[in-house]
XYZ file of C-alpha atoms in Angstrom:
595
model
C 0.000 0.000 0.000
C 0.915 3.664 -0.121
C 3.820 4.924 1.945
C 1.958 8.193 2.416
C -1.168 8.885 4.422
C -1.558 12.418 3.101
C -5.070 13.073 1.793
C -5.972 15.960 -0.468
C -9.108 17.974 0.119
C -12.154 16.276 -1.396
C -15.137 17.817 -3.191
C -16.415 20.743 -1.148
C -19.506 22.904 -1.352
C -19.659 24.514 -4.798
C -16.379 22.877 -5.819
C -15.690 22.064 -9.433
C -15.964 18.382 -10.392
C -13.081 16.185 -9.277
C -12.611 15.167 -12.918
C -10.870 18.486 -13.578
C -8.689 18.257 -10.472
C -7.183 14.774 -10.794
C -3.440 14.627 -10.055
C -1.290 14.760 -13.185
C 0.257 11.539 -14.420
C 3.558 13.356 -14.821
C 3.852 13.411 -11.023
C 3.902 9.601 -10.933
C 6.534 6.997 -11.618
C 5.225 5.047 -14.612
C 5.956 3.599 -18.032
C 5.280 6.141 -20.839
C 3.020 3.705 -22.675
C 0.614 3.552 -19.706
C -0.282 7.241 -19.592
C -3.768 6.889 -21.074
C -4.599 3.901 -18.855
C -3.472 5.772 -15.739
C -5.309 8.989 -16.660
C -8.514 7.110 -17.447
C -8.442 5.468 -14.012
C -7.490 8.529 -11.961
C -10.156 10.706 -13.563
C -12.856 8.368 -12.277
C -11.783 8.946 -8.681
C -12.398 11.725 -6.127
C -9.336 13.893 -5.623
C -8.476 12.527 -2.181
C -8.623 8.901 -3.318
C -6.826 9.655 -6.599
C -3.938 11.179 -4.654
C -3.522 8.062 -2.552
C -3.886 5.741 -5.562
C -1.227 7.750 -7.395
C 1.186 7.322 -4.458
C 0.477 3.608 -4.222
C 0.932 3.114 -7.971
C 4.301 4.880 -7.849
C 5.379 2.783 -4.883
C 4.356 -0.445 -6.652
C 6.098 0.634 -9.859
C 9.361 1.442 -8.092
C 9.384 -1.545 -5.764
C 7.794 -4.310 -7.877
C 7.734 -3.121 -11.436
C 5.317 -2.151 -14.175
C 3.170 -5.286 -14.121
C 2.463 -5.126 -10.380
C 1.607 -1.424 -10.610
C -0.803 -1.947 -13.494
C -2.449 -4.950 -11.829
C -3.031 -2.735 -8.799
C -4.631 -0.074 -11.011
C -6.863 -2.704 -12.640
C -8.115 -3.682 -9.175
C -8.930 -0.021 -8.545
C -10.941 0.055 -11.789
C -12.862 -3.029 -10.693
C -13.868 -1.293 -7.452
C -15.167 1.767 -9.312
C -17.335 -0.091 -11.834
C -20.546 -0.060 -9.773
C -20.078 3.426 -8.286
C -21.778 6.192 -10.276
C -21.410 9.309 -8.110
C -17.745 9.274 -7.127
C -16.709 12.536 -8.791
C -19.900 14.615 -8.745
C -19.624 18.041 -7.121
C -22.401 19.365 -4.877
C -23.616 21.571 -7.732
C -23.728 18.585 -10.066
C -25.654 16.532 -7.516
C -28.171 19.346 -7.060
C -28.672 19.654 -10.826
C -29.068 15.894 -11.136
C -31.595 15.860 -8.279
C -33.679 18.605 -9.894
C -33.631 16.816 -13.266
C -34.674 13.464 -11.811
C -37.435 15.075 -9.731
C -38.855 16.732 -12.856
C -38.747 13.471 -14.767
C -40.523 11.579 -11.993
C -43.104 14.353 -11.680
C -44.653 13.339 -15.008
C -44.191 9.584 -14.895
C -45.997 6.659 -13.292
C -44.898 4.884 -10.145
C -43.421 2.074 -12.221
C -41.340 4.438 -14.369
C -40.257 6.364 -11.273
C -39.071 3.098 -9.759
C -37.058 2.478 -12.939
C -35.365 5.874 -12.650
C -34.614 5.171 -9.002
C -33.095 1.849 -9.975
C -30.946 3.552 -12.601
C -29.644 5.833 -9.849
C -28.924 2.875 -7.578
C -31.899 3.582 -5.286
C -35.230 1.953 -4.456
C -38.665 3.380 -3.805
C -38.596 5.196 -0.458
C -40.695 4.334 2.553
C -43.833 6.369 3.154
C -47.184 6.271 4.934
C -49.126 6.064 1.668
C -48.457 5.530 -2.011
C -49.084 9.236 -2.527
C -46.405 10.164 0.009
C -43.953 7.768 -1.644
C -44.571 9.380 -5.028
C -44.315 12.833 -3.441
C -40.802 11.975 -2.318
C -39.586 10.856 -5.725
C -41.016 14.057 -7.223
C -39.118 16.190 -4.697
C -35.684 17.600 -5.575
C -34.807 17.948 -1.884
C -35.425 14.243 -1.325
C -33.372 13.354 -4.392
C -30.474 15.577 -3.358
C -30.367 14.115 0.134
C -30.509 10.553 -1.243
C -27.828 11.182 -3.867
C -25.549 12.955 -1.409
C -25.792 10.096 1.066
C -25.161 7.589 -1.720
C -22.113 9.529 -2.866
C -20.666 9.678 0.648
C -21.110 5.937 1.026
C -19.679 5.123 -2.391
C -16.562 7.156 -1.680
C -16.168 5.648 1.793
C -16.649 2.113 0.511
C -14.021 2.679 -2.163
C -11.607 3.958 0.495
C -12.325 0.853 2.578
C -11.868 -1.485 -0.384
C -8.536 0.125 -1.261
C -7.363 -0.236 2.342
C -7.169 3.493 3.032
C -9.372 3.275 6.148
C -7.202 1.901 8.929
C -4.738 2.809 11.646
C -1.770 4.907 10.488
C -3.706 5.918 7.375
C -7.219 7.227 8.022
C -8.831 5.380 10.974
C -12.613 4.894 11.169
C -13.429 7.148 8.196
C -11.681 9.077 5.465
C -10.341 12.543 6.171
C -12.276 13.766 3.123
C -15.588 12.597 4.638
C -14.742 14.183 7.970
C -14.002 17.488 6.262
C -17.233 17.417 4.241
C -19.370 16.682 7.290
C -17.646 19.414 9.276
C -18.182 21.896 6.438
C -21.877 21.017 6.164
C -22.261 21.285 9.915
C -20.573 24.675 9.928
C -22.876 25.877 7.142
C -25.890 24.694 9.142
C -24.644 26.548 12.221
C -24.202 29.726 10.211
C -27.768 29.470 8.922
C -29.276 28.778 12.349
C -27.354 31.664 13.860
C -29.464 34.035 11.767
C -32.816 32.787 13.102
C -34.735 32.627 16.334
C -37.644 30.629 17.707
C -40.678 32.645 18.795
C -43.582 31.219 20.795
C -47.227 32.209 20.519
C -46.783 33.893 23.919
C -43.944 36.090 22.692
C -41.023 34.162 24.174
C -37.879 34.319 22.048
C -35.020 31.846 21.902
C -31.838 32.027 19.884
C -32.024 28.964 17.634
C -28.305 28.179 17.779
C -28.344 28.418 21.580
C -31.305 26.039 21.636
C -29.349 23.565 19.534
C -26.354 23.770 21.854
C -28.667 23.068 24.790
C -30.035 19.916 23.179
C -28.841 16.313 23.027
C -27.294 17.255 19.666
C -24.566 18.747 21.878
C -22.081 15.893 22.530
C -21.511 17.021 26.137
C -25.222 16.916 26.957
C -25.696 13.677 25.066
C -22.905 11.992 27.003
C -24.181 13.323 30.328
C -27.703 11.992 29.760
C -26.401 8.580 28.715
C -24.246 8.339 31.816
C -27.172 9.287 34.059
C -29.259 6.517 32.539
C -26.448 3.974 32.762
C -25.800 4.859 36.397
C -29.520 4.502 37.043
C -29.501 1.005 35.574
C -26.587 0.063 37.831
C -28.268 1.500 40.943
C -31.443 -0.400 40.119
C -29.433 -3.614 39.598
C -27.835 -3.232 43.032
C -31.265 -2.810 44.617
C -32.411 -6.015 42.907
C -29.161 -7.876 43.688
C -28.525 -8.339 39.972
C -25.103 -8.825 38.397
C -23.486 -6.941 35.523
C -21.868 -8.615 32.523
C -19.952 -6.917 29.710
C -19.998 -8.581 26.285
C -18.297 -7.774 22.979
C -19.657 -9.138 19.669
C -17.503 -8.918 16.539
C -18.362 -9.733 12.925
C -16.860 -12.684 11.011
C -13.631 -12.096 9.105
C -15.348 -11.557 5.746
C -16.773 -8.227 6.977
C -13.284 -6.832 7.767
C -11.082 -5.224 5.119
C -8.002 -5.259 7.340
C -6.562 -8.200 9.249
C -3.603 -7.494 11.493
C -1.286 -5.159 9.599
C -2.408 -6.154 6.116
C -5.450 -6.459 3.886
C -7.803 -9.367 4.497
C -8.148 -11.903 1.658
C -11.495 -13.099 3.073
C -13.132 -9.676 2.789
C -16.166 -9.787 0.463
C -16.700 -6.052 -0.207
C -19.282 -5.597 2.551
C -20.059 -2.127 3.896
C -20.267 -1.108 7.567
C -24.053 -1.151 7.090
C -23.844 -4.795 6.005
C -21.856 -5.594 9.131
C -24.323 -3.660 11.298
C -27.217 -5.627 9.781
C -25.395 -8.848 10.631
C -25.071 -7.733 14.260
C -28.710 -6.606 14.401
C -29.879 -9.973 13.065
C -27.579 -11.722 15.515
C -29.029 -9.773 18.435
C -32.590 -10.470 17.253
C -31.881 -14.214 17.489
C -30.246 -13.824 20.907
C -33.089 -11.698 22.261
C -35.720 -14.167 21.037
C -33.870 -17.087 22.640
C -33.476 -15.251 25.951
C -37.184 -14.446 25.958
C -38.128 -18.060 25.246
C -35.947 -19.217 28.130
C -37.223 -16.569 30.554
C -33.806 -14.921 30.870
C -34.437 -11.216 31.394
C -31.652 -8.739 30.700
C -31.472 -4.958 30.563
C -28.791 -2.366 29.974
C -27.136 -0.654 27.009
C -25.592 -1.490 23.658
C -22.782 0.553 22.064
C -21.901 0.162 18.387
C -18.411 1.403 17.566
C -16.072 0.913 14.612
C -12.851 -1.004 14.364
C -10.122 1.102 12.825
C -11.091 -0.204 9.348
C -14.712 0.982 9.745
C -16.277 -2.421 10.548
C -18.656 -2.083 13.514
C -18.617 -4.233 16.624
C -20.879 -4.138 19.672
C -20.298 -3.718 23.383
C -23.203 -4.723 25.625
C -23.479 -3.913 29.323
C -26.249 -6.216 30.551
C -27.709 -6.647 34.014
C -29.453 -9.880 35.037
C -30.357 -12.219 37.858
C -27.274 -13.818 39.397
C -28.504 -17.278 38.554
C -28.972 -16.422 34.886
C -25.488 -15.193 34.010
C -24.093 -18.539 32.803
C -27.124 -19.279 30.619
C -27.156 -15.766 29.148
C -23.443 -15.955 28.374
C -23.841 -19.381 26.756
C -26.670 -18.064 24.569
C -24.678 -15.068 23.341
C -21.618 -17.183 22.661
C -23.629 -19.831 20.790
C -25.149 -17.364 18.345
C -21.955 -15.311 18.012
C -20.085 -18.393 16.776
C -22.780 -19.785 14.460
C -21.516 -18.104 11.287
C -17.935 -19.020 10.346
C -17.266 -19.974 13.941
C -14.489 -22.382 12.943
C -12.348 -19.824 11.089
C -8.925 -18.965 12.445
C -9.039 -16.563 15.384
C -12.815 -16.778 15.828
C -12.577 -18.334 19.278
C -10.390 -15.455 20.418
C -11.955 -12.403 18.762
C -15.593 -13.053 17.906
C -16.986 -13.157 21.443
C -15.641 -11.723 24.674
C -17.177 -11.594 28.133
C -16.185 -9.820 31.337
C -17.997 -10.269 34.646
C -18.066 -6.870 36.357
C -16.564 -7.147 39.837
C -18.178 -4.404 41.913
C -15.291 -4.558 44.416
C -12.908 -3.419 41.659
C -15.070 -0.739 40.117
C -18.554 0.124 38.964
C -20.204 -1.076 35.789
C -20.865 2.535 34.805
C -17.205 3.390 35.271
C -16.232 0.401 33.151
C -18.363 1.501 30.211
C -17.728 5.244 30.563
C -14.624 5.143 28.357
C -16.592 3.485 25.559
C -19.278 6.159 25.765
C -16.734 8.977 25.752
C -14.710 7.431 22.922
C -17.766 7.450 20.681
C -19.032 10.945 21.560
C -16.390 13.501 22.513
C -13.340 11.756 24.006
C -14.014 13.259 27.454
C -11.592 12.059 30.115
C -9.491 10.032 27.655
C -6.023 11.154 26.606
C -5.621 8.994 23.517
C -7.483 6.366 21.536
C -5.922 2.974 22.342
C -6.674 1.569 18.887
C -5.260 4.400 16.792
C -2.949 6.282 19.145
C -4.589 9.576 18.162
C -6.019 12.137 20.560
C -9.359 10.816 21.826
C -11.178 14.037 20.932
C -9.976 13.759 17.312
C -10.913 10.072 17.109
C -14.378 10.846 18.486
C -14.994 13.268 15.612
C -14.091 10.531 13.156
C -16.342 8.020 14.902
C -19.306 10.421 14.796
C -18.672 11.075 11.087
C -18.526 7.307 10.500
C -21.863 6.767 12.283
C -23.489 9.650 10.402
C -22.318 8.439 6.998
C -23.376 4.825 7.457
C -26.557 5.513 9.405
C -25.493 3.466 12.421
C -27.200 4.008 15.758
C -24.352 4.273 18.246
C -26.234 3.778 21.509
C -29.356 1.781 22.259
C -31.105 1.121 25.533
C -32.144 -2.475 26.211
C -35.175 -2.827 28.462
C -35.996 -0.275 31.136
C -38.306 2.718 30.976
C -38.746 5.065 27.973
C -36.515 8.116 27.894
C -39.223 10.101 26.093
C -41.412 10.151 29.221
C -38.349 11.061 31.298
C -37.656 14.090 29.094
C -41.279 15.219 29.201
C -41.313 14.945 33.000
C -38.278 17.214 33.146
C -40.180 19.904 31.265
C -42.720 20.545 34.004
C -42.437 22.247 37.400
C -45.147 20.263 39.180
C -47.712 17.531 38.616
C -50.790 16.182 40.424
C -49.908 14.251 43.579
C -49.334 10.561 43.261
C -47.324 8.517 40.781
C -47.001 11.334 38.256
C -45.497 13.746 40.785
C -43.179 11.077 42.195
C -41.931 10.327 38.703
C -41.522 14.046 37.971
C -39.425 14.500 41.111
C -37.283 11.469 40.214
C -36.671 12.831 36.704
C -35.962 16.318 38.009
C -33.394 14.866 40.423
C -31.796 12.753 37.698
C -32.744 9.536 39.547
C -33.212 7.084 36.682
C -33.353 4.076 39.027
C -36.333 5.492 40.945
C -38.039 6.578 37.740
C -37.632 3.077 36.331
C -38.990 1.539 39.544
C -42.072 3.762 39.375
C -42.596 2.598 35.804
C -42.721 -1.021 36.981
C -39.086 -2.055 36.816
C -36.541 -2.916 34.144
C -38.284 -5.882 32.578
C -41.967 -4.999 32.629
C -43.746 -5.055 29.289
C -43.860 -1.571 27.785
C -47.627 -1.749 27.369
C -47.983 -2.304 31.108
C -45.950 0.750 32.121
C -48.237 3.362 33.702
C -46.656 6.480 32.178
C -46.424 7.146 28.467
C -46.306 10.194 26.270
C -49.328 11.006 24.197
C -49.454 12.751 20.846
C -51.988 14.816 18.940
C -52.255 15.818 15.317
C -50.488 19.105 14.792
C -52.908 21.807 13.665
C -52.416 25.268 12.260
C -53.353 27.754 14.978
C -54.823 30.200 12.459
C -56.751 27.897 10.126
C -57.379 24.927 12.420
C -56.293 22.562 9.649
C -54.205 19.495 10.441
C -50.602 20.133 9.372
C -48.865 17.945 6.852
C -45.225 17.566 5.949
C -43.901 18.254 2.474
C -44.931 14.720 1.431
C -48.566 15.007 2.470
C -48.238 12.977 5.685
C -50.025 14.207 8.801
C -47.707 15.484 11.507
C -48.143 14.330 15.088
C -46.786 16.296 18.021
C -46.025 15.149 21.541
C -48.518 16.932 23.771
C -47.982 15.543 27.250
C -47.918 12.514 29.516
C -50.622 9.891 29.842
C -51.243 7.937 33.061
C -52.643 4.448 32.494
C -53.423 5.395 28.869
C -55.417 8.492 29.894
C -54.024 11.996 29.204
C -52.938 13.345 32.571
C -50.860 16.469 32.045
C -49.816 18.665 29.130
C -46.118 19.374 28.847
C -46.140 21.422 25.640
C -48.236 24.520 26.013
C -46.599 26.767 23.449
C -46.437 26.823 19.670
C -43.084 27.790 18.226
C -42.173 29.181 14.825
C -38.958 30.344 13.187
C -38.243 33.858 12.029
C -35.229 35.919 11.046
C -33.558 37.575 13.985
C -34.570 41.137 14.617
C -31.843 43.629 15.456
C -31.255 42.862 19.098
C -28.218 42.832 21.280
C -26.402 39.664 22.249
C -27.120 40.539 25.870
C -30.888 40.388 25.216
C -30.566 36.960 23.563
C -28.440 35.584 26.395
C -30.921 36.907 28.946
C -33.780 35.133 27.184
C -31.903 31.851 27.104
C -30.903 32.190 30.748
C -34.574 32.440 31.709
C -35.414 29.260 29.806
C -35.317 26.103 31.889
C -32.087 24.436 30.760
C -33.387 20.889 30.512
C -36.366 21.899 28.376
C -34.524 23.696 25.609
C -33.871 20.510 23.663
C -37.598 20.258 22.948
C -37.842 23.673 21.323
C -35.692 22.712 18.357
C -37.839 19.699 17.500
C -40.976 21.807 17.832
C -39.914 24.590 15.517
C -37.753 23.140 12.776
C -40.731 21.441 11.144
C -42.385 24.819 10.476
C -39.809 26.283 8.118
C -40.395 29.879 7.159
C -36.773 30.322 6.119
C -35.649 31.663 2.758
C -35.757 28.859 0.203
C -31.976 28.507 -0.099
C -31.450 28.117 3.666
C -34.349 25.712 4.175
C -33.224 23.702 1.157
C -29.681 23.321 2.501
C -30.773 22.258 5.991
C -33.303 19.738 4.738
C -31.203 18.313 1.905
C -28.318 17.940 4.339
C -30.542 15.924 6.668
C -30.239 18.501 9.441
C -34.012 18.578 9.822
C -35.543 15.171 9.193
C -39.225 15.073 10.088
C -40.854 12.523 7.766
C -42.052 10.534 10.770
C -42.363 12.627 13.906
C -41.286 15.859 15.553
C -39.306 13.919 18.136
C -37.053 10.926 17.936
C -38.030 9.245 21.170
C -41.589 9.193 22.521
C -42.644 5.947 24.196
C -40.068 3.258 23.659
C -42.565 1.213 21.686
C -43.173 4.147 19.386
C -39.467 4.909 19.286
C -38.684 1.339 18.280
C -41.320 1.532 15.554
C -39.836 4.783 14.287
C -36.368 3.269 14.368
C -37.543 0.264 12.368
C -39.113 2.545 9.781
C -35.959 4.584 9.574
C -33.865 1.450 9.204
C -36.140 0.123 6.453
C -35.942 3.409 4.603
C -32.187 3.547 5.041
C -31.749 0.005 3.784
C -34.039 0.606 0.796
C -32.371 3.876 -0.100
C -28.923 3.021 1.224
C -28.894 6.697 2.062
C -31.132 7.769 4.964
C -30.604 8.025 8.759
C -31.202 10.846 11.272
C -28.237 12.737 12.746
C -27.908 12.216 16.455
């Protein structure tokens, strides 16, 4: 492989096509007769990948000769054959999206499906056939789908060529990281120009609201740790034990093995590997349920240095169940290719948490921090890089491949918890006790009041309830851009009966008036800190922004509201939403919400 890990800047916003920027052949060591062959190959590649391929070709030519170098370049050509968007600029993608939307606007569903197939996509998910067709007639939907497809094509090519790994570009390519950071910065600049205004005249700076939400890595990590600590406290009360498991994919999902490329790799993507792990867990969960082995806790999906995901699971259970649970996980983990070399050592790992040596929460804290912001960690053990830098790469990896990094297993729904934290008081009884527990950050007590860690979700007394969102002026039920009715969380239900409203205001977005920064900061200071995360979800669905700004935010996936205004109501509803999102992402190979 290349003796250089330097990566040139990839396509940026409004950049010219990579075709015109490919590195010159003259800069390479090569045989004069191969110029056309080399140029033809390099011009099909994004600039960053072309630069690395050029270095590798030169290295092969110098060290092994012309034949080895050209065989390497032929393998690169093979990897590019099924990738159609590698060198498109953002402007080109936008033009292509507009053209395809216009074509689909005057064709039948069958012909639209054919155009989708020609673009490497499938019909999107939707509530109705009309909403499905509305998506394929929408340039914003097309641009988002094509952009996600392009990101994944470029990342897969980097993986296939062995560029994603330690000492090169761990977890994701530098080009992807730069693009995501640039898009994020553009989104921040747009939001900085707007404010959220309630029907009662309250004003919130939209960027400040975002920073006060779980989109902020610091807040996200803090909430996860509170919930994990709550699980551990509850387990101690129940005299349950904690077990830590690691599940890894078979060799064929990994591009890199040891210090070299893996001959068993079969061109799978990180999404393919994640689907394998999801299917594996579905079998394990079903078996545990059949055997009456209840577990609860958290799952963390994180990448190996070559981008292949693996799972860490912190599970709590009855002391007498630990051996049976472990045997079940190990059995299913070794079912596929369990006899391959190294499988017994790497595919399944288990650690019994010894409370006398440290807490379960403390044990998993480094894994949480590594995948969010690197807090409290000096360097990443796998790559040797600063943990904060590695965390940025991990988040970019998860965003690109649509992989859910953290998932709660069992327990009480976090959506109710967040709604309880919005209110100052509630009627006496269970509702007020739960509100006080949430306000104090006592997840263990909140979970106990909900019936414990393993109670069926339908039997939990507290749930959120939703209503159809209506226009305050016309009274009409609001619809999203695809004609689907929008539901809004309204409050908390007790035993399936609405008990208390938690959302009393209607928020809209408007351009900032001329006001001092001091006035904005004062407004934010008077807003209850743990409620600000709800404002963003409430207002971003009612875009009144200039067309260019709204288009950028929505096409970039910054505001994704095809399903709901929130991403976690009751856990049952949240799971249903997650399944729908996963189906859409699998069908499109391009859709997932940003954490």
